[in-house]
Structures are given as C-alpha cells and as structure tokens.
Coordinates of C-alpha atoms in Angstrom, one line a residue:
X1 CA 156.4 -50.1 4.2
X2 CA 157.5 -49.5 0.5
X3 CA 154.9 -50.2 -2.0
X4 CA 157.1 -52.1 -4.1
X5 CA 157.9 -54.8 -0.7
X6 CA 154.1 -54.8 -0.5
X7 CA 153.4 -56.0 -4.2
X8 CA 156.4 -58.7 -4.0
X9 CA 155.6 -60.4 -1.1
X10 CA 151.8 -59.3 -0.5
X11 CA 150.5 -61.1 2.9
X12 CA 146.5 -60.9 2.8
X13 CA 145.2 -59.3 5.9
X14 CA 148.6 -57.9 7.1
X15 CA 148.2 -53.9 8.7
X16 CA 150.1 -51.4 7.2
X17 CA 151.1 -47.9 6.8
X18 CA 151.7 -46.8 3.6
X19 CA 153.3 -43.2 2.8
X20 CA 153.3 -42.1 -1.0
X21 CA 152.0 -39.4 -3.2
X22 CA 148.4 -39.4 -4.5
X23 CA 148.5 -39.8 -8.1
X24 CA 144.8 -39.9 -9.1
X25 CA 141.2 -40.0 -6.8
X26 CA 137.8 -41.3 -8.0
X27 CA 134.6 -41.1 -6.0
X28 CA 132.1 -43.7 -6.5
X29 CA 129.4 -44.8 -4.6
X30 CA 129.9 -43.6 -1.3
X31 CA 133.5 -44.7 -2.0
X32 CA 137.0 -42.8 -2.9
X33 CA 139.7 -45.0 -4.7
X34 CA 143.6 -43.7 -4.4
X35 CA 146.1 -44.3 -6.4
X36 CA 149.5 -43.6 -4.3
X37 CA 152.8 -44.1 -5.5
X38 CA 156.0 -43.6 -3.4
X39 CA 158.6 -43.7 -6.3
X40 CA 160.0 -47.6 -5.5
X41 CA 158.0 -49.2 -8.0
X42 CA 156.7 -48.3 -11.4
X43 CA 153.1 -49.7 -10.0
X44 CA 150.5 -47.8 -7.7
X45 CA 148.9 -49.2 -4.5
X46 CA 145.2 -49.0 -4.5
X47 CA 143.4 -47.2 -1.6
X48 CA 139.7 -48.1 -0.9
X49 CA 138.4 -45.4 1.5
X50 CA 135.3 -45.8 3.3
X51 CA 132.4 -42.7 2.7
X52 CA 132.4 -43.2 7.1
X53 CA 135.8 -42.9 7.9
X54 CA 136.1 -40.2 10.2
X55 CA 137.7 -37.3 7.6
X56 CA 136.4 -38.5 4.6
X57 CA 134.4 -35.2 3.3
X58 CA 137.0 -32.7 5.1
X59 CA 140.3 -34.2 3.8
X60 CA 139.5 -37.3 1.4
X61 CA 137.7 -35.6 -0.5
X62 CA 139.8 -33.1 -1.0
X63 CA 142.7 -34.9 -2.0
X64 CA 144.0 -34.2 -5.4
X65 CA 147.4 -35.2 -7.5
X66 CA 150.5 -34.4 -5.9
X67 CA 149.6 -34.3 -2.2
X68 CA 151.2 -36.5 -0.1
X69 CA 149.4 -39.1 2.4
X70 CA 150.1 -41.4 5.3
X71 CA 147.0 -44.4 4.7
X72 CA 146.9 -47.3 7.7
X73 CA 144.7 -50.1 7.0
X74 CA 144.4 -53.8 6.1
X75 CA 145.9 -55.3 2.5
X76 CA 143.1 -57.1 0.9
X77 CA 142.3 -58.7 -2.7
X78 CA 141.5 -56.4 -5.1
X79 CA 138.3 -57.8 -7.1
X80 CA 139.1 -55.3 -9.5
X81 CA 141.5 -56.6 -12.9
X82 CA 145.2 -55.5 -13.1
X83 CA 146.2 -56.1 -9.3
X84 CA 145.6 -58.7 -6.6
X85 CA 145.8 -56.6 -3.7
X86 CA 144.8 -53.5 -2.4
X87 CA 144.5 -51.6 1.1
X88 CA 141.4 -51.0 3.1
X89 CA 142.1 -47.5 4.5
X90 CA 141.3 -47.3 8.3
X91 CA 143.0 -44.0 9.0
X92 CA 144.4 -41.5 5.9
X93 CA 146.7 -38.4 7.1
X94 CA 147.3 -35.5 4.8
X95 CA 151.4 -34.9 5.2
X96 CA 151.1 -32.3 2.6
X97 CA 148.8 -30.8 0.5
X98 CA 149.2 -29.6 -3.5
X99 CA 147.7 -26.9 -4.6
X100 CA 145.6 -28.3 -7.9
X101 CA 145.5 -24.9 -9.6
X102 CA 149.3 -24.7 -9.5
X103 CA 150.8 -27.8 -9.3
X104 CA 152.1 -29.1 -13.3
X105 CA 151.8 -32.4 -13.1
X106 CA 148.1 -33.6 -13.6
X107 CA 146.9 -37.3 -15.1
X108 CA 148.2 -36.8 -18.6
X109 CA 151.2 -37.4 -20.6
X110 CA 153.7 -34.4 -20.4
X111 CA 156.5 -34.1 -23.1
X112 CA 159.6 -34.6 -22.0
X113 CA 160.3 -31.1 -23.6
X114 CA 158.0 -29.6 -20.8
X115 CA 159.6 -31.9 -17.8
X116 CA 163.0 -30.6 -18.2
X117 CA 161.5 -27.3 -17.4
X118 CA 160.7 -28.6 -14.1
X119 CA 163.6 -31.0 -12.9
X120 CA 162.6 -30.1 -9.4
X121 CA 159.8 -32.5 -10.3
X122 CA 159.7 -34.7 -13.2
X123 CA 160.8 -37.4 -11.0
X124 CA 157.0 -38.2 -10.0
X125 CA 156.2 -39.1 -13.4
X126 CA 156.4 -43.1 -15.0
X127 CA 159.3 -42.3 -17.4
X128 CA 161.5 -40.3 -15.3
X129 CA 160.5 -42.8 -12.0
X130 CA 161.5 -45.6 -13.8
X131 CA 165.1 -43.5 -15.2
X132 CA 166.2 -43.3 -12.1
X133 CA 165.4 -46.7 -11.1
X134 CA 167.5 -48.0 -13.7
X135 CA 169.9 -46.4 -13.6
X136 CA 170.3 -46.9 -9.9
X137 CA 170.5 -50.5 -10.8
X138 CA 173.0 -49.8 -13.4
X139 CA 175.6 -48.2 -10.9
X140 CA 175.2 -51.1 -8.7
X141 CA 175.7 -53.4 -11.3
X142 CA 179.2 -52.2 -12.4
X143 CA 180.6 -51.9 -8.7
X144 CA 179.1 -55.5 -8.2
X145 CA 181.1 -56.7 -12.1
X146 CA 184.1 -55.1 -10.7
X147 CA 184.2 -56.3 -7.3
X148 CA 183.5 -59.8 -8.6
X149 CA 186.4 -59.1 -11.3
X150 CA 189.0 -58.4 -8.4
X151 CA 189.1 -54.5 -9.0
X152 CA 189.4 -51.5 -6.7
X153 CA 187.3 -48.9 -7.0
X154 CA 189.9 -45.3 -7.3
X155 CA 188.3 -41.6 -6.4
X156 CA 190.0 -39.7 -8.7
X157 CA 189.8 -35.8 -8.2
X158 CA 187.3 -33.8 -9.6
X159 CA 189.6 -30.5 -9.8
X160 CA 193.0 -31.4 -12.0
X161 CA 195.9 -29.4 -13.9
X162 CA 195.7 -32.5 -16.1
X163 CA 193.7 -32.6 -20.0
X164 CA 193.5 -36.0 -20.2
X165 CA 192.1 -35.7 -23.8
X166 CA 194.0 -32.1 -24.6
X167 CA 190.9 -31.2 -26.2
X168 CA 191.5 -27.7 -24.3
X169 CA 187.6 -27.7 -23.3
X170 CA 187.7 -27.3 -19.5
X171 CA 186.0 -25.5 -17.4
X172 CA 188.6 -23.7 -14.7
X173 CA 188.4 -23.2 -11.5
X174 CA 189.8 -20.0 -9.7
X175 CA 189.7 -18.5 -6.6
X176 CA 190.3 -15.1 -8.1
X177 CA 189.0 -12.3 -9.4
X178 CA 188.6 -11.8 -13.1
X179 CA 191.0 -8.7 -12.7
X180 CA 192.9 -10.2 -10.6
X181 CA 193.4 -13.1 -13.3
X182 CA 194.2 -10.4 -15.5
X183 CA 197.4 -9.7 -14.2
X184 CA 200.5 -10.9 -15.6
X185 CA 201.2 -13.5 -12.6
X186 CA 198.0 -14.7 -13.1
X187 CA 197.4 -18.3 -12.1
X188 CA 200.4 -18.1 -10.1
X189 CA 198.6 -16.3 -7.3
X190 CA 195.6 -18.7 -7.4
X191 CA 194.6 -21.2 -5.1
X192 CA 196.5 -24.0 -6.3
X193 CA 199.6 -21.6 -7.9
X194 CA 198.6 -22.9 -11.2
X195 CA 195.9 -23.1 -13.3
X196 CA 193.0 -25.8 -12.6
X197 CA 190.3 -27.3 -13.9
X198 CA 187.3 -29.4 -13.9
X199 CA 187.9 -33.0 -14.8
X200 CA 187.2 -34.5 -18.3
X201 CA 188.6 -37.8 -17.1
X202 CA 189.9 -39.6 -14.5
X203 CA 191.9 -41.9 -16.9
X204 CA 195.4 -40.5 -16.6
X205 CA 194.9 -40.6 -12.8
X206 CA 193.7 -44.1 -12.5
X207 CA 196.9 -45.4 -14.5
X208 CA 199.1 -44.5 -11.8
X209 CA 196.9 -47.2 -9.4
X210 CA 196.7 -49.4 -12.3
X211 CA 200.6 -49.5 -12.1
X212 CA 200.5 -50.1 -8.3
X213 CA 197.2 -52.2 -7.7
X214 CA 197.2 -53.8 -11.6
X215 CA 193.3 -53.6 -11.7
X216 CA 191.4 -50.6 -10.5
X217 CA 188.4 -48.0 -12.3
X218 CA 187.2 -44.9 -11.5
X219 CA 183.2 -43.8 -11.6
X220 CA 182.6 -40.4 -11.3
X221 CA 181.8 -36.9 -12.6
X222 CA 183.2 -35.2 -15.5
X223 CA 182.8 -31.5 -17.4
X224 CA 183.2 -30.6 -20.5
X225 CA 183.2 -27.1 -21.5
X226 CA 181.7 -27.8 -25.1
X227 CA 179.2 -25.2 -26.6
X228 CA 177.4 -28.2 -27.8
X229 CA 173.5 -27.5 -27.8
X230 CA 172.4 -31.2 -28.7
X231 CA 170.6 -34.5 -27.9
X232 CA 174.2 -36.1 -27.7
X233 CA 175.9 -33.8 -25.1
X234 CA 176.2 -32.6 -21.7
X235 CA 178.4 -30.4 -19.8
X236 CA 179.0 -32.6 -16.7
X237 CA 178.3 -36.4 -16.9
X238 CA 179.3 -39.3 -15.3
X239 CA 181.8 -41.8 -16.7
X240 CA 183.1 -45.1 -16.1
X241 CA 186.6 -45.9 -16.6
X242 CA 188.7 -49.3 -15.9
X243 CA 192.5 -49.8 -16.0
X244 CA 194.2 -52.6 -16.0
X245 CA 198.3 -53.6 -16.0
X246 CA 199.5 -57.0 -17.7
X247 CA 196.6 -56.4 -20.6
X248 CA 196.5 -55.6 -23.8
X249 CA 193.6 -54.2 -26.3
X250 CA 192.4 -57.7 -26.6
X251 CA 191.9 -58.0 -23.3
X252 CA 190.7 -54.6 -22.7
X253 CA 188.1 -55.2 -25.8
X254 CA 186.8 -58.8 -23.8
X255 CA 186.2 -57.1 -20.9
X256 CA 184.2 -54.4 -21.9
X257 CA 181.8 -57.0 -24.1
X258 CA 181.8 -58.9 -20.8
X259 CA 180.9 -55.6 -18.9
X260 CA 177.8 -54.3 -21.2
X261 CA 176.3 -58.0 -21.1
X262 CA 176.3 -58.2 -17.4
X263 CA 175.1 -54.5 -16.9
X264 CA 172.2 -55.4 -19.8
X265 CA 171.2 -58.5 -18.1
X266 CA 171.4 -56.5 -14.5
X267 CA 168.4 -54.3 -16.0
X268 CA 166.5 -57.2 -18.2
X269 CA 166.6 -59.5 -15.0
X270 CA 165.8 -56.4 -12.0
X271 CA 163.6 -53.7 -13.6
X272 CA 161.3 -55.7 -15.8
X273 CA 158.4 -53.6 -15.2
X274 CA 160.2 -50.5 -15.6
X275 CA 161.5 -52.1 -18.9
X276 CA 158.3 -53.0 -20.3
X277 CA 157.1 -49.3 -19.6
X278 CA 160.0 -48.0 -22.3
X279 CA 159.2 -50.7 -24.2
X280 CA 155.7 -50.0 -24.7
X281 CA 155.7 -46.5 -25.0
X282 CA 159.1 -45.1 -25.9
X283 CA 161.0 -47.7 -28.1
X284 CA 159.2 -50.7 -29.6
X285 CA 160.9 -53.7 -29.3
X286 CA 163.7 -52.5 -27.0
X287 CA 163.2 -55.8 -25.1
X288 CA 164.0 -57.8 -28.0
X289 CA 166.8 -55.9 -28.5
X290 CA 168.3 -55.8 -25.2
X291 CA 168.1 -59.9 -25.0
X292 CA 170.1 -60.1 -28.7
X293 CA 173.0 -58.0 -26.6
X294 CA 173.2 -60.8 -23.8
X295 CA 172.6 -63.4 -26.7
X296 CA 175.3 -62.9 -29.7
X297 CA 178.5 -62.1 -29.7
X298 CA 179.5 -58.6 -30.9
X299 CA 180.9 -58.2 -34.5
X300 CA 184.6 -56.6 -34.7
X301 CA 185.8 -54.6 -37.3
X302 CA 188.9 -52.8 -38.5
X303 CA 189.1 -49.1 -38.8
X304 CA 189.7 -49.9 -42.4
X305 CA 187.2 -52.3 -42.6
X306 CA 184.6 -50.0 -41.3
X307 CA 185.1 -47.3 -43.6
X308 CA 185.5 -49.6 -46.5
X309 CA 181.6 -50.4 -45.4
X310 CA 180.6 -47.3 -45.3
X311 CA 182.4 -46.1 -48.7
X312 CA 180.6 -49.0 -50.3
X313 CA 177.2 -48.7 -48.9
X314 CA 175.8 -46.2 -51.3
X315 CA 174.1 -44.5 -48.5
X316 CA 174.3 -40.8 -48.5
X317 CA 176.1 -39.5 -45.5
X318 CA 175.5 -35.8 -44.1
X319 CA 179.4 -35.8 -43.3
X320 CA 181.5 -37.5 -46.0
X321 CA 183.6 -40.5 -45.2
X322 CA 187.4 -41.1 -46.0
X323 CA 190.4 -42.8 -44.6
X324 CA 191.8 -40.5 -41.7
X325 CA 188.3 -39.3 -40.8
X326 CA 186.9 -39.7 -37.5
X327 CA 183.4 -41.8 -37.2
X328 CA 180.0 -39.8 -36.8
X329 CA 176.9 -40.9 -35.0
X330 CA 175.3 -41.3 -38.1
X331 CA 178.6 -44.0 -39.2
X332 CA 178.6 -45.8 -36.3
X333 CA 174.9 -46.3 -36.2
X334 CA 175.2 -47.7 -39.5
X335 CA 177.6 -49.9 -39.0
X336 CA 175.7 -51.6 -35.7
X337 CA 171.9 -50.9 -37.5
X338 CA 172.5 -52.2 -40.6
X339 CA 175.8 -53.6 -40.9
X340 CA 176.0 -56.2 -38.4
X341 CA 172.7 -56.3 -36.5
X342 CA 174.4 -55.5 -33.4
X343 CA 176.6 -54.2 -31.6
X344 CA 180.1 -53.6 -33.0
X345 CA 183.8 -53.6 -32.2
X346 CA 186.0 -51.1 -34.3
X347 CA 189.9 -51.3 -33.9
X348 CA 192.7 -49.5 -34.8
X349 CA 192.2 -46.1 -35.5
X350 CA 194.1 -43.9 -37.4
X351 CA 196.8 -42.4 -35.1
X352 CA 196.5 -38.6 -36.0
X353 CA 192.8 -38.6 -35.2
X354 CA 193.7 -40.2 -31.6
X355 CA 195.1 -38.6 -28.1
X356 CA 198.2 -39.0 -27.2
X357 CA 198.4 -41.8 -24.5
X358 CA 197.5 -44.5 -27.2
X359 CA 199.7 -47.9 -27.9
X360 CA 201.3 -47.1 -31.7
X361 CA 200.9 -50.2 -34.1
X362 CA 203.8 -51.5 -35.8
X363 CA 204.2 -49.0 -38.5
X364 CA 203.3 -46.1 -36.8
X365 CA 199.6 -45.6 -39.1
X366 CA 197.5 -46.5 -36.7
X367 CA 196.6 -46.9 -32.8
X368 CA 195.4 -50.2 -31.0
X369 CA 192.5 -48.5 -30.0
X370 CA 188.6 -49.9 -29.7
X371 CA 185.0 -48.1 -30.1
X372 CA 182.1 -49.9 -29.1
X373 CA 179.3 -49.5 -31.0
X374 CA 175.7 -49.8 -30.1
X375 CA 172.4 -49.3 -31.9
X376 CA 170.2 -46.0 -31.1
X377 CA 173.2 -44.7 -29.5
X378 CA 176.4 -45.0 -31.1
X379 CA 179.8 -45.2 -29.8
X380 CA 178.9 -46.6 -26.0
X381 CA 182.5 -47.2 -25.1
X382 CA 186.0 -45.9 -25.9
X383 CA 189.3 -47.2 -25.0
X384 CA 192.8 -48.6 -25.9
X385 CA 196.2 -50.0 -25.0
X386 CA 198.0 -47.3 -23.3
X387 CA 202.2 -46.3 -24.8
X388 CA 203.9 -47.8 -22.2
X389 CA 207.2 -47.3 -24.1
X390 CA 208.6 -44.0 -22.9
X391 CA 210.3 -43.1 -26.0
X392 CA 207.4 -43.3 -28.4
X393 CA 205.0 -41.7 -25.5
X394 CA 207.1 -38.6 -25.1
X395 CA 207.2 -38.3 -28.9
X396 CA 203.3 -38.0 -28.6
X397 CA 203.6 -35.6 -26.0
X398 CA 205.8 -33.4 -27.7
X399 CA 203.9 -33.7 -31.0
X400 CA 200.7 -32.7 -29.1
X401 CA 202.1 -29.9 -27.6
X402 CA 201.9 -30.8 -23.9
X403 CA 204.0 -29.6 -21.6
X404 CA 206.4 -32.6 -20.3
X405 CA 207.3 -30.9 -17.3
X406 CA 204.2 -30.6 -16.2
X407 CA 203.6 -34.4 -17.6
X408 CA 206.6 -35.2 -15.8
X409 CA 204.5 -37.5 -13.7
X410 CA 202.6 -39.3 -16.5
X411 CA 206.1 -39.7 -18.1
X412 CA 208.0 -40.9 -14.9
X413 CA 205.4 -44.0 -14.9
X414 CA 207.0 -45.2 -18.1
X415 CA 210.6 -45.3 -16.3
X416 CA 209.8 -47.2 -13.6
X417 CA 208.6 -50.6 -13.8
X418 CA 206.5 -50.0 -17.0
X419 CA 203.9 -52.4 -17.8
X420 CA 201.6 -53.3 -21.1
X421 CA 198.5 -51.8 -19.7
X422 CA 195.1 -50.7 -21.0
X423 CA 191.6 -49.3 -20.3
X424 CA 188.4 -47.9 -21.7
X425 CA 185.8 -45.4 -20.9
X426 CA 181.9 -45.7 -20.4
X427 CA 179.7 -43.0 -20.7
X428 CA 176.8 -43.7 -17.7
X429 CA 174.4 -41.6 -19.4
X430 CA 174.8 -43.3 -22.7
X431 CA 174.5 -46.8 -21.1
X432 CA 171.1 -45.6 -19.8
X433 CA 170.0 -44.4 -22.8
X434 CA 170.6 -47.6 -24.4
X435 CA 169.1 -49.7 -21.7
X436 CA 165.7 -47.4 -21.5
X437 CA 165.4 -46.4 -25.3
X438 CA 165.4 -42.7 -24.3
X439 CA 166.3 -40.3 -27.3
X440 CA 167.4 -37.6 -25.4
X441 CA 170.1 -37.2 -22.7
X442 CA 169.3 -34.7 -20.9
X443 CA 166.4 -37.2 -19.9
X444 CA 168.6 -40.0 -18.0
X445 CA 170.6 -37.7 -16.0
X446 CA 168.6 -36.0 -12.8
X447 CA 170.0 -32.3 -13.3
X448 CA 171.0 -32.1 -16.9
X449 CA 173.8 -29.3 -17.1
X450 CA 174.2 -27.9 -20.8
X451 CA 174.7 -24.5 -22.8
X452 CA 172.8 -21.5 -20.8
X453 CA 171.0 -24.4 -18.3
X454 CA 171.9 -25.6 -14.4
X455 CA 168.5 -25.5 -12.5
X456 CA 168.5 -26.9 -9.1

C-alpha cells in the first residue's frame, strides 16, 4: 500500500505491507526507528522495529539510506509529535541493499548543482520528489481544462520538414552518412528524400485540425538546437499548444488567463504539502503569490504601452529598450514585478520582430499577438491570431524567405474554407517553475538536455 493512501485515510490497527526506501535509521533503546519513503508523498512513514524481531542485528541493523525494504506490521498512533500514525514492524525484508560508502545521497541538503550530476537519482530527494509530483499534476490538469473545454487532444510528429518559427535552429535527422550528406544530392537520398528535422513546434501542424475539428492542442516534445548555456534554456522541452477556429486574439488571450488559473489552482488545491516544501525553503511566499494568480485579474498592456513603462522607469536595463525591440527577461519581469503586481498581458507586437504566421493589424505596424507575463519567470505564454488571409500570409512568406512550395500546404489552408483562427503556446517547464519557485530549469524537467549534456 502507498504511503501517501496510508497517511490520507489511516485506519488504526489495519496490517500492511509497506515497500519504500530507507531514508534515515536511529537505534534507541533496544529499538530501530525507519524513516521509508516510496516517492508518492512528500512525507515518511515511521517504522518502529522491535530489538526481538527475528533479523533485527543481521539486517536491521544494518540498514542504511538508500536501501530498499519490504516492512509488514500493524499501523499504530505515533506518540511521537509531527505524525499520528506509524507502523509496528512484524517482518522487515531487505529488497536491496546500498552500499553507504558509495551511495551520494546521505541525510543532508545537496545543491541542486550537485543533483544534476546524478539525474539517475535525484529523484529520491524532497525537492526533486515533489518536482515531479507537480508537475505530474500539472499535465493532468491541462488534459482535464481541455477535455472540459470541448478540445481534442492532436499528436503532432516529432520529426517535420516544417520551421514553424524559421528561426533555422533544428536539429536534423538523417539516416546517412556525413560523407554521404556530402554529396551533391544530398538529402535527396535520405530517408525521407528531403531534409528533416526535430520539432520546435507542433503549431503549424495542429492548425490543419484546428480547421477541420475547430478546437484541438497539441502537448508534446520539442528541440531546439540553440547553443544557449543558461538558466532559461533547454535543448528539448515540452510545450503546450491550443488552436482554435472562429477566435480571435481576444479570445485566444481569455483562454489562456482562464488556462494558468485552473492549472495554478490544480497545484494550490492537490500538492499542498509539496507546495509548502518550496515555499519554505526555496521561495518565500510563493503561496501567497500563487493564490494572487487565481485571485486578480491579469493587467493588459500594449506593446507601446509596455515600452513606454519601461522608457520611463529610470531603471537601468542591461539591454537598452526602444520601439521595434524585442522584450528581455529582465523587461518582462519588470513589467509583472513592479509594474502591475502581477501577472501581465502584452499585445500587439511590432510585426518585423514577429514570425510569419501572425494576423497583421490594420496598418500593417504591428501583429495581434499576446505574451503572458509572469513574475520569477517571465514570458509564460506566447501566442496570436493566425493570417488567415492568403494574400497577406504569402506576403509574409515570401518576405521571410520560406519556400512556398514546400509551404504549399500551410498556404492551401487559406484557400479553402479559411477561418479567423488563433492559438498560443505554453512552455511546461516554465509553468513548473512558476508553480514550484525553482530558479533553474534544468531542475523541473527529469533529463535536462542542454549544450555538451544528455545523461541517461
């Protein structure tokens, strides 16, 4: 039975067996006390062993962090302060044993500097336990929002011939030979006849259902080839990405607000413990802030507005703002931190710092495009009203250089049966960060990938 079932619901007197990993053993008395945890709750079970039980000097006493147990034996009261229950061991089997001179994680705080050196196990520890935990929480959450918003869920494909943000920073996949893809046919005589790559969104693929099923998103893995060394980056991540037909950006903007509340109040409402953890040791007053997201409405701000703000705050800047500029962490932070309190809404971008597939404004200046903005993090959310308007999109196309026959596709659902349609895209690992305070994110993904790193 799961520790974290036995806690909920504990039924005095009930016999159990309990599998987990010994976290810590103290001897006292004539007595042992376990701590076991088995990873489904940020809290231990309690072991009292017996000085008579049958293995108690050859195995119990032996036990040391990181071995794994099987305990039987009766659930109890705990006389002892911070828990009400604990179990009575009658039988304790050793299922495998951890060598203490070896084995790196011992009963103190490790950086998380040092864990990522060892993702094979940083999962055992508090912090990167209760990661996981929420963020499993978190991808049930959005599949539960978007079943309950009458979506359907797309698998878009993981290898494309499509840049979705023409960025040119994907990684390729080939069957051949590097001399062999030195030869002038090249690609040609790859796998796919063509050249390929690894995803960096699904968002040009989910349109087509969006123009077939009017409501669909896609939640999955993306790469980025990006010699980005950082705090901010990743080479593969996973991102969330809604379309939707018959919408515009103000539509597209309500349901992402609606989308981060529910997926905040998933967490707040089913990993309080694990909340209170980061809370306590990682960011001070994250709670706080977390109920403020559910509580107020988020602030909106024009592009122009925004960088009005920011040329008027008399705050010195490492990159310099100006109209035409794109945003920096250290901008939109600003504007969400100091600005307005909370989190923010910025709209209609300049269109020359923009990709290709965006709505143009009346006047051509500017794209009805949306950032969402959240403290300690950033922009959390990206999206806009798609060109539906075949004209203007093959325009964009041209002017950024993409190939339209290979577009031809992309272009061919503007001819038939074009629809105002829109969308955004959620970084996962962001929304975690922001959720558990974490200042790193190679910390809330279980196998960070980045520059000259892939363990596992």
């Amino acid at each position: 039975m799961q520790i974290a079932q036995i806690l909920k619901q504990p039924n005095l007197g009930d016999h159990l067996d309990v599998c987990g990993w010994v976290r810590t053993r103290r001897d006292s008395g004539g007595f042992s006390f376990l701590e076991i945890n088995d990873g489904s709750c940020l809290a231990n079970l309690q072991i009292i062993v017996e000085g008579d039980l049958h293995n108690y000097e050859q195995v119990v006493k032996k036990l040391t962090t990181g071995c794994s147990v099987k305990v039987q034996g009766e659930l109890v009261e705990s006389p002892a302060k911070g828990q009400k229950v604990e179990l009575r061991a009658a039988e304790v089997d050793v299922l495998g044993w951890a060598d203490p001179e070896t084995y790196p994680l011992q009963k103190k705080r490790h950086s998380f500097e040092f864990l990522r050196t060892i993702s094979h196990l940083r999962s055992r520890t508090n912090a990167l336990g209760a990661v996981t935990r929420i963020r499993s929480a978190l991808n049930f959450a959005i599949h539960r929002f978007f079943k309950e918003q009458g979506f359907f869920q797309v698998h878009t494909p993981i290898i494309t011939t499509s840049d979705c943000e023409g960025a040119g920073e994907m990684f390729t996949v080939t069957a051949l030979e590097q001399a062999e893809l030195g030869k002038a046919e090249g690609f040609s005589q790859d796998f796919f006849h063509r050249k390929a790559g690894l995803t960096v969104s699904g968002q040009l693929q989910a349109e087509i259902f969006a123009l077939s099923h009017s409501r669909v998103y896609t939640f999955g893995p993306t790469f980025r080839a990006e010699n980005s060394n950082t705090s901010r980056h990743l080479a593969e991540f996973w991102m969330l990405e809604p379309e939707m037909a018959f919408c515009d950006l103000q539509g597209d903007m309500q349901l992402a607000e609606a989308l981060v509340k529910d997926l905040v109040t998933a967490v707040l409402e089913e990993c309080a413990d694990d909340l209170e953890l980061f809370d306590r040791f990682i960011a001070k007053g994250l709670l706080a802030r977390l109920q403020a997201v559910v509580d107020q409405p988020f602030e909106h701000l024009s592009y122009d507005e925004a960088v009005k703000q920011l040329v008027t705050s008399g705050k010195s800047f490492e990159f310099p703002v100006s109209w035409g500029s794109d945003l920096q962490a250290e901008h939109e932070r600003y504007l969400c931190e100091e600005v307005a309190g909370r989190p923010v809404i910025v709209t209609n971008y300049p269109a020359q710092i923009k990709p290709f597939y965006m709505r143009l404004d009346d006047g051509g200046k500017t794209v009805a495009a949306m950032d969402i903005l959240v403290p300690g993090i950033g922009e959390l959310i990206g999206g806009s009203q798609r060109e539906e308007r075949y004209d203007l999109l093959k325009e964009r196309m041209e002017a950024a250089g993409l190939s339209l026959e290979e577009y031809g596709w992309y272009l061919d659902l503007r001819k038939y049966g074009s629809v105002p349609h829109a969308g955004f895209g959620l970084g996962f690992e962001r929304m975690v960060q922001f959720v558990t305070g974490m200042q790193n994110i190679r910390d809330v993904i279980p196998f960070p990938r980045t520059p000259g790193n892939a363990p596992c």
